[in-house]
mmCIF file of C-alpha atoms in Angstrom:
data_model
loop_
_atom_site.group_PDB
_atom_site.id
_atom_site.type_symbol
_atom_site.label_atom_id
_atom_site.label_comp_id
_atom_site.label_asym_id
_atom_site.label_seq_id
_atom_site.Cartn_x
_atom_site.Cartn_y
_atom_site.Cartn_z
ATOM 1 C CA UNK M 1 17.013 8.318 -0.408
ATOM 2 C CA UNK M 2 16.992 10.742 2.549
ATOM 3 C CA UNK M 3 16.359 13.565 0.094
ATOM 4 C CA UNK M 4 13.309 11.765 -1.351
ATOM 5 C CA UNK M 5 11.850 10.741 1.986
ATOM 6 C CA UNK M 6 11.460 14.345 3.164
ATOM 7 C CA UNK M 7 8.747 14.847 0.527
ATOM 8 C CA UNK M 8 6.563 11.928 1.638
ATOM 9 C CA UNK M 9 3.770 12.870 4.043
ATOM 10 C CA UNK M 10 2.246 10.310 6.384
ATOM 11 C CA UNK M 11 -1.531 9.965 6.223
ATOM 12 C CA UNK M 12 -3.606 7.829 8.573
ATOM 13 C CA UNK M 13 -6.695 6.738 6.650
ATOM 14 C CA UNK M 14 -9.780 5.298 8.331
ATOM 15 C CA UNK M 15 -11.521 2.240 6.906
ATOM 16 C CA UNK M 16 -14.032 3.280 4.242
ATOM 17 C CA UNK M 17 -12.263 6.540 3.377
ATOM 18 C CA UNK M 18 -11.817 7.313 -0.320
ATOM 19 C CA UNK M 19 -8.462 8.581 -1.533
ATOM 20 C CA UNK M 20 -9.963 8.952 -5.006
ATOM 21 C CA UNK M 21 -13.388 8.844 -6.643
ATOM 22 C CA UNK M 22 -14.460 9.115 -10.293
ATOM 23 C CA UNK M 23 -14.239 12.639 -11.663
ATOM 24 C CA UNK M 24 -11.395 13.648 -9.367
ATOM 25 C CA UNK M 25 -7.878 14.437 -10.506
ATOM 26 C CA UNK M 26 -4.990 12.704 -8.801
ATOM 27 C CA UNK M 27 -1.542 14.188 -8.370
ATOM 28 C CA UNK M 28 -0.388 11.939 -5.530
ATOM 29 C CA UNK M 29 1.635 8.753 -5.544
ATOM 30 C CA UNK M 30 1.246 6.588 -2.452
ATOM 31 C CA UNK M 31 3.121 3.943 -0.500
ATOM 32 C CA UNK M 32 1.287 1.571 1.866
ATOM 33 C CA UNK M 33 3.044 1.315 5.227
ATOM 34 C CA UNK M 34 0.238 -0.751 6.748
ATOM 35 C CA UNK M 35 -3.302 -1.558 5.747
ATOM 36 C CA UNK M 36 -5.156 -2.256 2.516
ATOM 37 C CA UNK M 37 -6.539 -0.066 -0.262
ATOM 38 C CA UNK M 38 -8.918 -1.322 -2.941
ATOM 39 C CA UNK M 39 -8.578 0.024 -6.498
ATOM 40 C CA UNK M 40 -11.789 -0.449 -8.455
ATOM 41 C CA UNK M 41 -14.358 0.812 -10.919
ATOM 42 C CA UNK M 42 -18.115 0.340 -10.750
ATOM 43 C CA UNK M 43 -20.387 -1.243 -13.314
ATOM 44 C CA UNK M 44 -24.080 -0.597 -12.559
ATOM 45 C CA UNK M 45 -23.165 0.027 -8.923
ATOM 46 C CA UNK M 46 -21.202 -3.236 -8.628
ATOM 47 C CA UNK M 47 -17.493 -2.922 -7.761
ATOM 48 C CA UNK M 48 -15.066 -4.312 -10.340
ATOM 49 C CA UNK M 49 -11.844 -4.703 -8.358
ATOM 50 C CA UNK M 50 -8.647 -4.072 -10.277
ATOM 51 C CA UNK M 51 -6.157 -4.492 -7.408
ATOM 52 C CA UNK M 52 -5.657 -4.557 -3.669
ATOM 53 C CA UNK M 53 -2.686 -2.534 -2.465
ATOM 54 C CA UNK M 54 -1.201 -3.779 0.809
ATOM 55 C CA UNK M 55 2.013 -3.276 2.758
ATOM 56 C CA UNK M 56 4.980 -2.420 0.560
ATOM 57 C CA UNK M 57 2.988 -1.380 -2.519
ATOM 58 C CA UNK M 58 3.441 1.919 -4.344
ATOM 59 C CA UNK M 59 0.203 2.937 -6.036
ATOM 60 C CA UNK M 60 -1.969 5.547 -7.699
ATOM 61 C CA UNK M 61 -4.444 5.603 -10.561
ATOM 62 C CA UNK M 62 -1.538 5.514 -12.977
ATOM 63 C CA UNK M 63 -3.494 6.457 -16.087
ATOM 64 C CA UNK M 64 -5.173 9.507 -14.518
ATOM 65 C CA UNK M 65 -1.902 10.477 -12.805
ATOM 66 C CA UNK M 66 0.223 10.362 -15.966
ATOM 67 C CA UNK M 67 -2.386 11.766 -18.378
ATOM 68 C CA UNK M 68 -3.596 14.412 -15.885
ATOM 69 C CA UNK M 69 -7.234 13.561 -16.583
ATOM 70 C CA UNK M 70 -10.138 12.911 -14.206
ATOM 71 C CA UNK M 71 -10.112 9.404 -12.809
ATOM 72 C CA UNK M 72 -12.829 6.856 -13.463
ATOM 73 C CA UNK M 73 -11.750 4.693 -10.506
ATOM 74 C CA UNK M 74 -11.968 4.505 -6.752
ATOM 75 C CA UNK M 75 -9.183 4.124 -4.215
ATOM 76 C CA UNK M 76 -10.787 3.117 -0.909
ATOM 77 C CA UNK M 77 -9.256 2.039 2.403
ATOM 78 C CA UNK M 78 -10.479 -1.477 3.219
ATOM 79 C CA UNK M 79 -9.162 -1.187 6.779
ATOM 80 C CA UNK M 80 -7.459 1.490 8.844
ATOM 81 C CA UNK M 81 -4.419 2.240 6.713
ATOM 82 C CA UNK M 82 -1.177 4.195 6.987
ATOM 83 C CA UNK M 83 0.132 5.566 3.712
ATOM 84 C CA UNK M 84 2.853 7.950 2.673
ATOM 85 C CA UNK M 85 1.903 10.384 -0.095
ATOM 86 C CA UNK M 86 4.067 12.423 -2.425
ATOM 87 C CA UNK M 87 2.813 14.982 -4.950
ATOM 88 C CA UNK M 88 3.630 14.823 -8.639
ATOM 89 C CA UNK M 89 5.466 18.145 -8.350
ATOM 90 C CA UNK M 90 7.640 16.744 -5.556
ATOM 91 C CA UNK M 91 8.256 13.526 -7.522
ATOM 92 C CA UNK M 92 9.597 15.643 -10.395
ATOM 93 C CA UNK M 93 11.869 17.512 -7.963
ATOM 94 C CA UNK M 94 13.104 14.197 -6.530
ATOM 95 C CA UNK M 95 13.813 12.851 -10.020
ATOM 96 C CA UNK M 96 15.651 16.041 -11.003
ATOM 97 C CA UNK M 97 17.822 15.684 -7.892
ATOM 98 C CA UNK M 98 18.996 12.108 -8.435
ATOM 99 C CA UNK M 99 19.414 9.788 -11.414
ATOM 100 C CA UNK M 100 19.142 6.775 -9.066
ATOM 101 C CA UNK M 101 15.805 7.988 -7.673
ATOM 102 C CA UNK M 102 14.521 8.683 -11.174
ATOM 103 C CA UNK M 103 15.525 5.130 -12.129
ATOM 104 C CA UNK M 104 13.753 3.782 -9.033
ATOM 105 C CA UNK M 105 10.590 5.653 -10.058
ATOM 106 C CA UNK M 106 10.779 4.333 -13.611
ATOM 107 C CA UNK M 107 11.289 0.770 -12.392
ATOM 108 C CA UNK M 108 8.353 1.137 -9.978
ATOM 109 C CA UNK M 109 6.083 2.251 -12.829
ATOM 110 C CA UNK M 110 7.358 -0.608 -14.996
ATOM 111 C CA UNK M 111 6.519 -3.042 -12.193
ATOM 112 C CA UNK M 112 2.991 -1.598 -11.961
ATOM 113 C CA UNK M 113 2.587 -1.997 -15.724
ATOM 114 C CA UNK M 114 3.857 -5.583 -15.625
ATOM 115 C CA UNK M 115 1.462 -6.397 -12.770
ATOM 116 C CA UNK M 116 -1.435 -5.110 -14.900
ATOM 117 C CA UNK M 117 -0.354 -7.211 -17.879
ATOM 118 C CA UNK M 118 -0.032 -10.287 -15.642
ATOM 119 C CA UNK M 119 -3.550 -9.718 -14.245
ATOM 120 C CA UNK M 120 -4.984 -9.535 -17.765
ATOM 121 C CA UNK M 121 -3.095 -12.713 -18.666
ATOM 122 C CA UNK M 122 -4.432 -14.510 -15.569
ATOM 123 C CA UNK M 123 -8.039 -13.551 -16.266
ATOM 124 C CA UNK M 124 -7.765 -14.599 -19.908
ATOM 125 C CA UNK M 125 -5.716 -17.774 -19.513
ATOM 126 C CA UNK M 126 -6.336 -19.306 -16.095
ATOM 127 C CA UNK M 127 -9.489 -21.059 -14.967
ATOM 128 C CA UNK M 128 -11.537 -19.572 -12.157
ATOM 129 C CA UNK M 129 -10.200 -22.208 -9.778
ATOM 130 C CA UNK M 130 -6.589 -21.631 -10.870
ATOM 131 C CA UNK M 131 -6.949 -17.877 -10.249
ATOM 132 C CA UNK M 132 -8.392 -18.572 -6.794
ATOM 133 C CA UNK M 133 -5.606 -20.996 -5.871
ATOM 134 C CA UNK M 134 -2.935 -18.624 -7.153
ATOM 135 C CA UNK M 135 -4.354 -15.769 -5.058
ATOM 136 C CA UNK M 136 -4.490 -18.008 -1.985
ATOM 137 C CA UNK M 137 -0.848 -18.968 -2.501
ATOM 138 C CA UNK M 138 0.482 -15.477 -3.259
ATOM 139 C CA UNK M 139 -1.676 -13.268 -1.019
ATOM 140 C CA UNK M 140 -3.447 -15.400 1.596
ATOM 141 C CA UNK M 141 -4.000 -12.507 4.029
ATOM 142 C CA UNK M 142 -6.451 -10.832 1.623
ATOM 143 C CA UNK M 143 -9.040 -13.476 2.490
ATOM 144 C CA UNK M 144 -9.164 -12.188 6.088
ATOM 145 C CA UNK M 145 -8.811 -8.519 5.208
ATOM 146 C CA UNK M 146 -11.436 -7.793 2.569
ATOM 147 C CA UNK M 147 -15.032 -8.938 2.036
ATOM 148 C CA UNK M 148 -15.483 -12.100 -0.006
ATOM 149 C CA UNK M 149 -17.620 -10.342 -2.639
ATOM 150 C CA UNK M 150 -14.612 -8.084 -3.401
ATOM 151 C CA UNK M 151 -12.301 -11.111 -3.618
ATOM 152 C CA UNK M 152 -14.821 -12.593 -6.072
ATOM 153 C CA UNK M 153 -14.787 -9.384 -8.122
ATOM 154 C CA UNK M 154 -10.978 -9.305 -8.159
ATOM 155 C CA UNK M 155 -10.942 -12.872 -9.467
ATOM 156 C CA UNK M 156 -13.555 -12.083 -12.122
ATOM 157 C CA UNK M 157 -16.189 -14.204 -10.362
ATOM 158 C CA UNK M 158 -19.590 -13.746 -8.798
ATOM 159 C CA UNK M 159 -19.848 -14.316 -5.040
ATOM 160 C CA UNK M 160 -21.793 -17.534 -5.798
ATOM 161 C CA UNK M 161 -19.030 -18.696 -8.146
ATOM 162 C CA UNK M 162 -16.427 -18.045 -5.461
ATOM 163 C CA UNK M 163 -18.463 -20.013 -2.914
ATOM 164 C CA UNK M 164 -18.699 -22.979 -5.317
ATOM 165 C CA UNK M 165 -14.931 -23.014 -5.823
ATOM 166 C CA UNK M 166 -14.300 -22.801 -2.073
ATOM 167 C CA UNK M 167 -16.767 -25.604 -1.407
ATOM 168 C CA UNK M 168 -15.265 -27.804 -4.153
ATOM 169 C CA UNK M 169 -11.731 -27.244 -2.868
ATOM 170 C CA UNK M 170 -12.680 -27.864 0.778
ATOM 171 C CA UNK M 171 -14.193 -31.240 -0.212
ATOM 172 C CA UNK M 172 -11.053 -32.041 -2.196
ATOM 173 C CA UNK M 173 -8.822 -31.406 0.835
ATOM 174 C CA UNK M 174 -11.045 -33.189 3.382
#
C-alpha cells in the first residue's frame, strides 16, 4: 500500500471547480478525502445527476477513462473538496508492482459497476417516494450538502416533484 500511496497527489478543489467537462479526456482516478463532487450530464442545459461522490469514494468518468475517449460528463466540486489523484500511467505501474493492488483496483471498478446497476434498478423499480426515503436513509448528509434541485435530478424527479414528496412525508410524520 505504501508503494501505491506515493503516486497519489493531493488536490484541494474549490467549490464550483470542474475536474472534468464534456469534450475533455480523463486519465485520472480520484479518491475523496473530504468534500463532495457531482457527476452529471446536461440535457438542454439542465443537469442530470448520475452520482455524488463523497468521503471514501473512488471515482472517475469510468467509460471515458477506460475507453480513452472524450467525456460527455461533468465532475464538479459541490463544496470545497480534498481529493487524491493518480494518473492512469501510475495506476498501471502500481498494478504491475503488486497483485494485491491490482486486485484492489479490479474490485473497486467492480463496485463502481455494481453501484451503476443498482442505480438503474432503483430508478426503474422503486417509486419516487421510495427512492427519496432510501437516499435519506443511506446518505442523509447529501440533503445539507448539495442544492435540492440536484437531489431532485439524482432521484429522477423535478424540483416540484421533490417538494411534493417532502411535504407529503412531513405531514405523515407530524
